[in-house]
Amino acid sequence: MFKTAEHLYIQVADNIEQLIEKEVLKIGEKLPSVRTLSKQQGISLSTAFQAYYHLESKGLIESRPKSGYYIRFNSKRMPDLPASCEPVKKAAEVTVHEMVAAVYNLMAAPDIVRFSVATPPPEILPAAKMAKAVVQALRELPDYGVAYDPLQGNLRLRRQLALLSLSWGGAYTENDVVTTNGCVEALTLCLSAVTQPGDTIAIESPAYYGALQLAEGLGLKVLEVPTHPATGVDLAYLDKAIPRHKIKACLFVPNFNNPIGCCMPDKQKKELVGIIEKYDIALIEDDIYGDLYFGKQRPATCKTFDKKGNVLYCSSVSKSVAPGFRVGWTMPGKYKDRILQLKHMHAIASPSITHAAVGNFLETGRYENHLRNLRKKLHTQYLRYSQAIMEYFPESARVSRPQGGCVLWIELEGHINTYELFQQALKHKISISPGRIFTLQDRYSNCMRLSYSVPWSKQVDDSLKTLGKLLRRMG
Amino acid sequence: MFKTAEHLYIQVADNIEQLIEKEVLKIGEKLPSVRTLSKQQGISLSTAFQAYYHLESKGLIESRPKSGYYIRFNSKRMPDLPASCEPVKKAAEVTVHEMVAAVYNLMAAPDIVRFSVATPPPEILPAAKMAKAVVQALRELPDYGVAYDPLQGNLRLRRQLALLSLSWGGAYTENDVVTTNGCVEALTLCLSAVTQPGDTIAIESPAYYGALQLAEGLGLKVLEVPTHPATGVDLAYLDKAIPRHKIKACLFVPNFNNPIGCCMPDKQKKELVGIIEKYDIALIEDDIYGDLYFGKQRPATCKTFDKKGNVLYCSSVSKSVAPGFRVGWTMPGKYKDRILQLKHMHAIASPSITHAAVGNFLETGRYENHLRNLRKKLHTQYLRYSQAIMEYFPESARVSRPQGGCVLWIELEGHINTYELFQQALKHKISISPGRIFTLQDRYSNCMRLSYSVPWSKQVDDSLKTLGKLLRRMG
C-alpha cells in the first residue's frame, strides 16, 4: 500500500519509539542527525525532520542547540509533579535541625554514593584548567598574592563577573560587583545589610537548608512562601504577605531552585521585582544554578528587571568550576556601600590567589565551553536518573522536572518518612537529603531531594534500585 | 693609675655609650660579639660581658636570643608612657564611624606612606616561599583543590597549627583546631557562638576598631575596660564589671595588643582565666601578634592556662606570612561544635589552595626561621621609629613601648586633634590612624596609632619629620 509522506514520518517515528521502549536506544543517547536519518531511511530531509519533531512533541526525544537530538524519555510512564506546598499561616522562629548535621557530616565519609550533595563532583569540573589558572595567578599577582586583595575584590575577576551578566540581560561593570568567599558569604553580607535581628524575611518553601540556618544565625524570622514545582514562588500570596508580616526582604532562588528545581518564568520574575519595588524592600536573588540550564537559552534573572537597585544578586562558581576556591560575588544594587562596610568588618579581603585564578579562567573564554559540556553531562545524568527512578521507585512517587541545576525533588506517599529512608539507605552506603531539612515547619517528611550530580554508573544504578527497594518495603 | 677589673668594664661601657650619643653607633645596629669586644679591647671575656650587661641595665643596648647585642636607645631622653585609660561607667551602643572608612579607604591608594597599616608589607613577608608552597599544594591536593575542603579545615594545616601551640605551652591536636578565612572570621564565629544580639561584651580600651565594628554588626553592646600600656586589662575593674554589666564574653588581645602594644604578663593572664572561669563566661583571645615578640621568649597565652575550655583562642598568619591568603584558625575549647555549625552556615569551607599552601610552608619548618628574621626586622624598625619620634615629635608626646607586634600608641597634648593631623598628613601622602577610631566613646582624640611595619627608609624618616612639624604647628 502506498504511503503518504505524512504516514511515512509517523512510521519512521514509530520505529524509533519502539527502539526506545525496548531500550535499544537508551535515555540520554544521541540520535542520528536529520541528514543521516534521511539517508539511512531513504526519506526526504523534511520527512526525517518531521519524524523527530513528532517524537519531540511526544516528549520522547529532545533537540539540544548545536548538538542534535537525544533520547529524553521512555514512553512507559512519566511521574506526576509534586504538589505545590500549602500556604503557611504564621512566621516561625528558626531552629537548627540535627538532621542537617547528620546529612552534612557524611560529606567527608568515604565510599558513599552522595545523592545528598547538590554540587557537581570534581570529575566533571575543569580541575586541570584551574591548576593552570592558579599558576598564572602566581606569575601575575604582585608579591605572589601574599598581600591583601582590594576590599571590593580582584579587579580583573570583577570585570569578568560583570561580563557574565550579559548572558542574562544585565549590563553591569566591575564597579557593581563585590567579590565574596563563596555564595554563602554573599548571602550573609546581603542579609546583614538589609535586616536587623528580629526582622522577618520571606523564603521559598521548600528552601535550601543553608539559607534557613543562615537566617537563624542572624536572629531572623522566616516566612515560608508556597512554591510551585513549575512556576516558583506564589506571587499573589507574597504580595499579601509582605505588608501583613512586615517582610523586610525576600531571599529567593528563582532559577533552578534548590531543592525543588523549578525555574520561575521571566514574566513572573518581572512581576516579582514589581512587588518588591512597590513595598520598597530588598530581594536577595541567589542565582547559583542559573548557568546550568538545559534549555536553549540562559534564563533571565530578577536582576535583569531591576531598575531601582532593590535586587541584591548573588552567585558563585561553586556549582560550575571550583567549590573549593571559594569564589562568590554579589551585585548589591543600592546597598553596595553597606555591603563593602560589612565585608571589611567580616572578611577584610577575599583569598587572593583562588580569586585571581578564576578571573584568569574566565578571561580565557573557556568558561562558556566548559559550561556547555557540563550542562550536557548534567542534562544526560538527569534523564538517566529520572528513567531509573521511574523504573525502581513506587509508581505513586511524584518527581519534579527541573530544567537545569542538579537536584530532583521527590514526593512519596504520606506515610513514608524520608529520614527513616535516609538512615536505612546509609547502611547501604547511600546518602539522600530528607525533605524535612528544607523547612522550619513540620512538613515534607514524605519528600526527599536527590542530586543527579554524581555521573551515571552501575553503582549509581544499583543505588537507585536499592532506594526503590527500601521504599517499596516501607510502602 | 692602675684600674681594677670593675673600673675597666665601666670604662669600656662609657666609651660605647659615647659612641651611641654621637650616633657613631646607630639605633638598631649590632654590636661586636662579646668575644670580638674582648679581643678588640684586650680585656677578658667576663669584662666584655660585664660592659654589655652594664649598658643593657641602662636601657641603651639589648641582647637578642642567638643573635647578640643591639643598640636600643640613645640616652638623651626617653618619652613617658601614655596614661592608663579612665574607667568607663556605662556600656555604650556601638556606632560605626566614618573615620574608619576614611582611614581604610587609603589602603588601596598609591604612593602613601602607610603608618596606618598594622600588617607587615610584602617585602618583609616570605612571598617567594609561599609561591612554592602554592605550587606544592596544587601537586598534592586531590583534583587540584577544586572540591570543598573538609568543614573543620585542611588536616595537614590543622596539624601544623596544633604544633604551633607548643611554643606557648599548649598541647593541642588537629581535632582542637578549626580553620577560618583569616582571624576576622574566627572572631566573627566565636562572637556569634557565645553571644546573642543585645548581649554585652568586654573589650580593651583602646581596642582594634575592627573588633568594635564586628560587635556592632552582631548587635552587641560593648563595655570598654581600662587598659594599661604595660600590663594590659585592669583585672580588678573587670572582676566587678562582669556581674554588674552581665558581660557574656570578653574579647581581648593579651599579647601586643592593637593599638596600644602592651603584653599582659603571664601572672595576669592566669588571673584573667580564673575570673572568666569564676563567672563561667567565654574569653575570646586574639593572639594574632603573639609570634612577633622582641624578647627572648614567646609570651604565654590565656589559652595556656585554660583548663575548662572557656577560652576561644584565635589567630592567623596575616601578620607574619600572607594576609592575602586568608588563613586563620580558632581553638574554641568547649564551643567547638557550635563553631563548626556556624562555619558550615557562614562559609561551608575554607579556600582549599591557600590553606594547603600555608600547611606546606609550616611543614618545612621554615616558619620559625622566617619569624626570627621578621622579629629582628620589626624590632629594629621599632627602635628606629622610636628614635625618630623622640627627635621630631613634641617633647610632651608619650609613647608606648611595645615588646612585640608592629604598632606604637602615641598620646599627645590634650588640645591636639589627631583626626585633624590625619587630614593634614594626607596632603603630604602620609597616613596615620587617629586615636578616636579605637573607641566607641568620645576620647583618644589626642592619641594616634603609628605602625612601624614599613621598613625604615629616607622616606619614612622624612615622613616622621613631617608629622613632627605638623604636630608642632598644631601645638
CSV table of N, CA, C and O in Angstrom, one decimal, chain B residues 15-107:
chain,number,residue,atom,x,y,z
B,15,ASN,N,82.8,54.3,76.9
B,15,ASN,CA,83.2,54.6,75.6
B,15,ASN,C,82.1,54.2,74.6
B,15,ASN,O,81.8,55.0,73.6
B,16,ILE,N,81.5,53.1,74.8
B,16,ILE,CA,80.5,52.7,73.9
B,16,ILE,C,79.3,53.7,74.0
B,16,ILE,O,78.7,54.1,73.0
B,17,GLU,N,79.0,54.1,75.2
B,17,GLU,CA,77.8,55.0,75.4
B,17,GLU,C,78.1,56.3,74.6
B,17,GLU,O,77.2,56.9,74.0
B,18,GLN,N,79.3,56.8,74.7
B,18,GLN,CA,79.7,58.0,73.9
B,18,GLN,C,79.4,57.8,72.4
B,18,GLN,O,78.9,58.7,71.7
B,19,LEU,N,79.8,56.6,71.9
B,19,LEU,CA,79.6,56.4,70.5
B,19,LEU,C,78.1,56.4,70.1
B,19,LEU,O,77.7,56.7,69.1
B,20,ILE,N,77.3,55.9,71.1
B,20,ILE,CA,75.9,55.9,70.9
B,20,ILE,C,75.4,57.3,70.8
B,20,ILE,O,74.6,57.7,69.9
B,21,GLU,N,75.8,58.1,71.8
B,21,GLU,CA,75.3,59.5,71.9
B,21,GLU,C,75.7,60.3,70.6
B,21,GLU,O,74.9,61.1,70.1
B,22,LYS,N,76.9,60.0,70.2
B,22,LYS,CA,77.4,60.8,69.0
B,22,LYS,C,76.8,60.1,67.7
B,22,LYS,O,77.1,60.6,66.6
B,23,GLU,N,76.0,59.1,67.9
B,23,GLU,CA,75.4,58.4,66.8
B,23,GLU,C,76.4,57.8,65.8
B,23,GLU,O,76.2,57.7,64.6
B,24,VAL,N,77.6,57.5,66.3
B,24,VAL,CA,78.5,56.7,65.5
B,24,VAL,C,78.0,55.3,65.5
B,24,VAL,O,77.9,54.6,64.4
B,25,LEU,N,77.5,54.8,66.6
B,25,LEU,CA,76.7,53.6,66.7
B,25,LEU,C,75.2,54.0,66.6
B,25,LEU,O,74.8,54.7,67.5
B,26,LYS,N,74.5,53.5,65.6
B,26,LYS,CA,73.1,53.9,65.5
B,26,LYS,C,72.1,52.9,66.1
B,26,LYS,O,72.4,51.7,66.1
B,27,ILE,N,71.0,53.5,66.4
B,27,ILE,CA,69.9,52.7,66.9
B,27,ILE,C,69.7,51.5,66.0
B,27,ILE,O,69.6,51.7,64.8
B,28,GLY,N,69.5,50.3,66.6
B,28,GLY,CA,69.2,49.1,65.8
B,28,GLY,C,70.5,48.4,65.3
B,28,GLY,O,70.4,47.3,64.8
B,29,GLU,N,71.6,49.1,65.3
B,29,GLU,CA,72.8,48.4,64.8
B,29,GLU,C,73.3,47.3,65.8
B,29,GLU,O,73.1,47.4,67.0
B,30,LYS,N,74.0,46.3,65.2
B,30,LYS,CA,74.5,45.2,66.0
B,30,LYS,C,75.9,45.6,66.6
B,30,LYS,O,76.7,46.2,65.9
B,31,LEU,N,76.1,45.2,67.8
B,31,LEU,CA,77.4,45.5,68.5
B,31,LEU,C,78.3,44.3,68.2
B,31,LEU,O,77.9,43.2,67.8
B,32,PRO,N,79.7,44.4,68.3
B,32,PRO,CA,80.5,43.3,68.2
B,32,PRO,C,80.2,42.2,69.2
B,32,PRO,O,79.6,42.5,70.2
B,33,SER,N,80.5,41.0,68.9
B,33,SER,CA,80.2,39.9,69.9
B,33,SER,C,81.1,40.1,71.1
B,33,SER,O,82.1,40.9,71.1
B,34,VAL,N,80.7,39.5,72.2
B,34,VAL,CA,81.5,39.5,73.4
B,34,VAL,C,82.9,39.1,73.2
B,34,VAL,O,83.9,39.8,73.6
B,35,ARG,N,83.1,38.1,72.4
B,35,ARG,CA,84.4,37.6,72.1
B,35,ARG,C,85.2,38.6,71.3
B,35,ARG,O,86.4,38.9,71.6
B,36,THR,N,84.6,39.2,70.3
B,36,THR,CA,85.3,40.2,69.4
B,36,THR,C,85.6,41.4,70.3
B,36,THR,O,86.8,42.0,70.2
B,37,LEU,N,84.7,41.9,71.1
B,37,LEU,CA,84.9,43.0,72.0
B,37,LEU,C,86.2,42.7,72.9
B,37,LEU,O,87.0,43.6,73.1
B,38,SER,N,86.2,41.5,73.4
B,38,SER,CA,87.3,41.1,74.3
B,38,SER,C,88.7,41.2,73.6
B,38,SER,O,89.6,41.8,74.1
B,39,LYS,N,88.7,40.7,72.4
B,39,LYS,CA,89.9,40.8,71.6
B,39,LYS,C,90.3,42.3,71.2
B,39,LYS,O,91.4,42.7,71.4
B,40,GLN,N,89.3,43.0,70.7
B,40,GLN,CA,89.5,44.4,70.3
B,40,GLN,C,90.1,45.2,71.4
B,40,GLN,O,91.0,46.0,71.2
B,41,GLN,N,89.5,45.1,72.6
B,41,GLN,CA,89.9,45.9,73.7
B,41,GLN,C,91.0,45.3,74.6
B,41,GLN,O,91.4,46.0,75.6
B,42,GLY,N,91.3,44.1,74.3
B,42,GLY,CA,92.3,43.5,75.2
B,42,GLY,C,91.8,43.2,76.6
B,42,GLY,O,92.6,43.5,77.6
B,43,ILE,N,90.6,42.9,76.7
B,43,ILE,CA,90.0,42.6,78.0
B,43,ILE,C,89.5,41.2,78.1
B,43,ILE,O,89.4,40.5,77.0
B,44,SER,N,89.2,40.7,79.3
B,44,SER,CA,88.8,39.3,79.4
B,44,SER,C,87.4,39.2,78.9
B,44,SER,O,86.6,40.2,78.8
B,45,LEU,N,86.9,38.0,78.6
B,45,LEU,CA,85.6,37.7,78.2
B,45,LEU,C,84.6,38.2,79.2
B,45,LEU,O,83.6,38.8,78.9
B,46,SER,N,84.9,38.0,80.5
B,46,SER,CA,83.9,38.3,81.5
B,46,SER,C,83.8,39.9,81.7
B,46,SER,O,82.7,40.4,81.9
B,47,THR,N,84.9,40.6,81.5
B,47,THR,CA,84.8,42.0,81.5
B,47,THR,C,84.0,42.6,80.3
B,47,THR,O,83.2,43.5,80.5
B,48,ALA,N,84.2,42.0,79.2
B,48,ALA,CA,83.4,42.4,78.0
B,48,ALA,C,82.0,42.1,78.2
B,48,ALA,O,81.1,43.0,78.0
B,49,PHE,N,81.7,41.0,78.8
B,49,PHE,CA,80.3,40.7,79.1
B,49,PHE,C,79.7,41.7,80.1
B,49,PHE,O,78.6,42.2,79.9
B,50,GLN,N,80.5,42.0,81.1
B,50,GLN,CA,80.0,43.0,82.2
B,50,GLN,C,79.8,44.3,81.5
B,50,GLN,O,78.8,45.0,81.9
B,51,ALA,N,80.6,44.7,80.6
B,51,ALA,CA,80.4,46.0,79.9
B,51,ALA,C,79.0,46.1,79.2
B,51,ALA,O,78.2,47.0,79.4
B,52,TYR,N,78.7,45.0,78.5
B,52,TYR,CA,77.4,44.9,77.8
B,52,TYR,C,76.3,44.9,78.8
B,52,TYR,O,75.2,45.5,78.6
B,53,TYR,N,76.5,44.1,79.9
B,53,TYR,CA,75.5,43.9,80.9
B,53,TYR,C,75.1,45.3,81.5
B,53,TYR,O,74.0,45.6,81.7
B,54,HIS,N,76.2,46.1,81.7
B,54,HIS,CA,76.0,47.4,82.3
B,54,HIS,C,75.2,48.3,81.4
B,54,HIS,O,74.3,49.0,81.8
B,55,LEU,N,75.6,48.3,80.1
B,55,LEU,CA,74.8,49.1,79.1
B,55,LEU,C,73.4,48.6,79.0
B,55,LEU,O,72.5,49.4,78.8
B,56,GLU,N,73.2,47.3,79.1
B,56,GLU,CA,71.9,46.8,78.9
B,56,GLU,C,71.0,47.2,80.1
B,56,GLU,O,69.8,47.6,79.9
B,57,SER,N,71.6,47.3,81.3
B,57,SER,CA,70.8,47.7,82.5
B,57,SER,C,70.5,49.1,82.4
B,57,SER,O,69.5,49.6,83.1
B,58,LYS,N,71.2,49.9,81.7
B,58,LYS,CA,70.9,51.3,81.5
B,58,LYS,C,69.9,51.5,80.3
B,58,LYS,O,69.5,52.6,80.0
B,59,GLY,N,69.5,50.4,79.7
B,59,GLY,CA,68.5,50.5,78.6
B,59,GLY,C,69.0,51.0,77.3
B,59,GLY,O,68.3,51.3,76.4
B,60,LEU,N,70.4,51.0,77.2
B,60,LEU,CA,71.0,51.5,76.0
B,60,LEU,C,71.1,50.5,74.9
B,60,LEU,O,71.1,50.8,73.7
B,61,ILE,N,71.4,49.3,75.4
B,61,ILE,CA,71.5,48.2,74.4
B,61,ILE,C,70.7,47.0,74.9
B,61,ILE,O,70.1,47.0,76.0
B,62,GLU,N,70.5,46.0,74.0
B,62,GLU,CA,69.8,44.9,74.5
B,62,GLU,C,70.3,43.6,73.8
B,62,GLU,O,70.9,43.7,72.7
B,63,SER,N,70.1,42.5,74.4
B,63,SER,CA,70.6,41.2,73.8
B,63,SER,C,69.3,40.6,73.1
B,63,SER,O,68.2,40.7,73.6
B,64,ARG,N,69.6,40.0,72.0
B,64,ARG,CA,68.5,39.2,71.3
B,64,ARG,C,69.0,37.8,71.2
B,64,ARG,O,70.1,37.5,70.9
B,65,PRO,N,68.1,36.8,71.5
B,65,PRO,CA,68.5,35.4,71.6
B,65,PRO,C,69.1,35.0,70.3
B,65,PRO,O,68.7,35.3,69.2
B,66,LYS,N,70.3,34.3,70.5
B,66,LYS,CA,71.0,33.7,69.4
B,66,LYS,C,71.5,34.7,68.3
B,66,LYS,O,71.7,34.4,67.2
B,67,SER,N,71.5,36.0,68.7
B,67,SER,CA,71.9,36.9,67.7
B,67,SER,C,73.0,37.9,68.2
B,67,SER,O,73.9,38.2,67.5
B,68,GLY,N,72.9,38.3,69.5
B,68,GLY,CA,73.9,39.2,70.0
B,68,GLY,C,73.3,40.5,70.6
B,68,GLY,O,72.2,40.5,70.9
B,69,TYR,N,74.1,41.5,70.7
B,69,TYR,CA,73.7,42.8,71.3
B,69,TYR,C,73.4,43.8,70.2
B,69,TYR,O,74.1,43.9,69.2
B,70,TYR,N,72.4,44.6,70.5
B,70,TYR,CA,72.0,45.7,69.6
B,70,TYR,C,71.8,47.0,70.3
B,70,TYR,O,71.4,47.0,71.5
B,71,ILE,N,72.1,48.1,69.6
B,71,ILE,CA,71.8,49.4,70.2
B,71,ILE,C,70.3,49.6,70.3
B,71,ILE,O,69.6,49.4,69.3
B,72,ARG,N,69.9,50.0,71.5
B,72,ARG,CA,68.4,50.1,71.7
B,72,ARG,C,68.0,51.5,71.8
B,72,ARG,O,67.0,51.9,71.1
B,73,PHE,N,68.7,52.3,72.5
B,73,PHE,CA,68.2,53.7,72.8
B,73,PHE,C,69.4,54.6,72.8
B,73,PHE,O,70.4,54.3,73.3
B,74,ASN,N,69.1,55.8,72.4
B,74,ASN,CA,70.0,56.9,72.6
B,74,ASN,C,69.6,57.5,74.0
B,74,ASN,O,68.4,57.6,74.3
B,75,SER,N,70.6,57.7,74.8
B,75,SER,CA,70.3,58.0,76.2
B,75,SER,C,69.7,59.4,76.4
B,75,SER,O,69.2,59.7,77.5
B,76,LYS,N,69.8,60.2,75.4
B,76,LYS,CA,69.3,61.6,75.5
B,76,LYS,C,68.0,61.7,76.3
B,76,LYS,O,67.9,62.5,77.2
B,77,ARG,N,67.0,61.1,75.8
B,77,ARG,CA,65.8,61.1,76.6
B,77,ARG,C,64.9,59.9,76.1
B,77,ARG,O,65.1,59.3,75.1
B,78,MET,N,63.9,59.6,76.9
B,78,MET,CA,63.1,58.5,76.6
B,78,MET,C,61.7,59.0,76.9
B,78,MET,O,61.4,59.5,78.0
B,79,PRO,N,60.7,58.9,76.0
B,79,PRO,CA,59.4,59.5,76.3
B,79,PRO,C,58.7,58.7,77.4
B,79,PRO,O,58.9,57.5,77.6
B,80,ASP,N,57.8,59.4,78.0
B,80,ASP,CA,56.9,58.8,79.0
B,80,ASP,C,55.9,57.9,78.4
B,80,ASP,O,55.6,58.0,77.2
B,81,LEU,N,55.4,56.9,79.2
B,81,LEU,CA,54.3,56.0,78.7
B,81,LEU,C,53.0,56.8,78.6
B,81,LEU,O,52.8,57.7,79.4
B,82,PRO,N,52.1,56.4,77.7
B,82,PRO,CA,50.8,57.0,77.8
B,82,PRO,C,50.1,56.6,79.1
B,82,PRO,O,50.4,55.6,79.7
B,83,ALA,N,49.1,57.4,79.4
B,83,ALA,CA,48.4,57.1,80.7
B,83,ALA,C,47.5,55.9,80.5
B,83,ALA,O,47.1,55.6,79.3
B,84,SER,N,47.2,55.3,81.6
B,84,SER,CA,46.1,54.2,81.5
B,84,SER,C,44.8,54.9,81.3
B,84,SER,O,44.6,56.0,81.7
B,85,CYS,N,43.9,54.2,80.6
B,85,CYS,CA,42.7,55.0,80.3
B,85,CYS,C,41.8,55.0,81.5
B,85,CYS,O,41.9,54.2,82.4
B,86,GLU,N,40.9,56.0,81.5
B,86,GLU,CA,39.9,56.2,82.6
B,86,GLU,C,38.9,55.1,82.6
B,86,GLU,O,38.5,54.7,81.5
B,87,PRO,N,38.4,54.7,83.8
B,87,PRO,CA,37.3,53.7,83.8
B,87,PRO,C,36.1,54.3,83.1
B,87,PRO,O,35.8,55.5,83.1
B,88,VAL,N,35.4,53.4,82.5
B,88,VAL,CA,34.2,53.7,81.7
B,88,VAL,C,33.0,53.3,82.6
B,88,VAL,O,32.9,52.2,83.1
B,89,LYS,N,32.0,54.2,82.7
B,89,LYS,CA,30.9,53.9,83.6
B,89,LYS,C,29.8,53.1,83.0
B,89,LYS,O,29.2,52.2,83.6
B,90,LYS,N,29.5,53.3,81.7
B,90,LYS,CA,28.3,52.7,81.1
B,90,LYS,C,28.7,51.9,79.9
B,90,LYS,O,29.6,52.3,79.1
B,91,ALA,N,27.9,50.9,79.6
B,91,ALA,CA,28.1,50.2,78.3
B,91,ALA,C,27.4,51.0,77.2
B,91,ALA,O,26.4,51.6,77.5
B,92,ALA,N,28.1,51.2,76.1
B,92,ALA,CA,27.6,52.1,75.1
B,92,ALA,C,27.1,51.3,73.9
B,92,ALA,O,27.6,50.2,73.6
B,93,GLU,N,26.1,51.7,73.2
B,93,GLU,CA,25.6,51.2,71.9
B,93,GLU,C,26.7,51.4,70.9
B,93,GLU,O,27.3,52.5,70.8
B,94,VAL,N,27.1,50.5,70.1
B,94,VAL,CA,28.2,50.6,69.1
B,94,VAL,C,27.7,51.4,67.9
B,94,VAL,O,26.6,51.1,67.4
B,95,THR,N,28.4,52.4,67.5
B,95,THR,CA,28.1,53.0,66.2
B,95,THR,C,29.3,52.9,65.3
B,95,THR,O,30.5,53.0,65.7
B,96,VAL,N,29.1,52.8,64.0
B,96,VAL,CA,30.2,52.8,63.0
B,96,VAL,C,30.7,54.2,62.7
B,96,VAL,O,29.9,55.1,62.7
B,97,HIS,N,31.9,54.3,62.6
B,97,HIS,CA,32.5,55.6,62.5
B,97,HIS,C,33.0,55.9,61.1
B,97,HIS,O,33.7,55.1,60.5
B,98,GLU,N,32.7,57.1,60.6
B,98,GLU,CA,33.2,57.5,59.2
B,98,GLU,C,34.7,57.5,59.2
B,98,GLU,O,35.3,57.2,58.1
B,99,MET,N,35.3,57.8,60.3
B,99,MET,CA,36.8,57.8,60.3
B,99,MET,C,37.4,56.5,59.9
B,99,MET,O,38.4,56.5,59.2
B,100,VAL,N,36.8,55.4,60.3
B,100,VAL,CA,37.4,54.1,59.9
B,100,VAL,C,37.4,54.0,58.4
B,100,VAL,O,38.4,53.6,57.8
B,101,ALA,N,36.3,54.4,57.8
B,101,ALA,CA,36.2,54.3,56.3
B,101,ALA,C,37.3,55.2,55.7
B,101,ALA,O,38.0,54.8,54.8
B,102,ALA,N,37.4,56.4,56.3
B,102,ALA,CA,38.4,57.4,55.7
B,102,ALA,C,39.8,56.8,55.8
B,102,ALA,O,40.6,56.9,54.8
B,103,VAL,N,40.1,56.2,56.9
B,103,VAL,CA,41.5,55.6,57.1
B,103,VAL,C,41.6,54.4,56.2
B,103,VAL,O,42.6,54.2,55.5
B,104,TYR,N,40.6,53.6,56.2
B,104,TYR,CA,40.7,52.3,55.5
B,104,TYR,C,40.7,52.5,54.0
B,104,TYR,O,41.4,51.8,53.3
B,105,ASN,N,40.0,53.5,53.5
B,105,ASN,CA,39.9,53.7,52.0
B,105,ASN,C,41.3,54.0,51.4
B,105,ASN,O,41.5,53.9,50.2
B,106,LEU,N,42.2,54.4,52.3
B,106,LEU,CA,43.5,54.7,51.8
B,106,LEU,C,44.4,53.5,51.5
B,106,LEU,O,45.4,53.6,50.9
B,107,MET,N,43.9,52.3,52.0
B,107,MET,CA,44.7,51.1,51.8
B,107,MET,C,45.1,50.9,50.3
B,107,MET,O,46.2,50.4,50.0
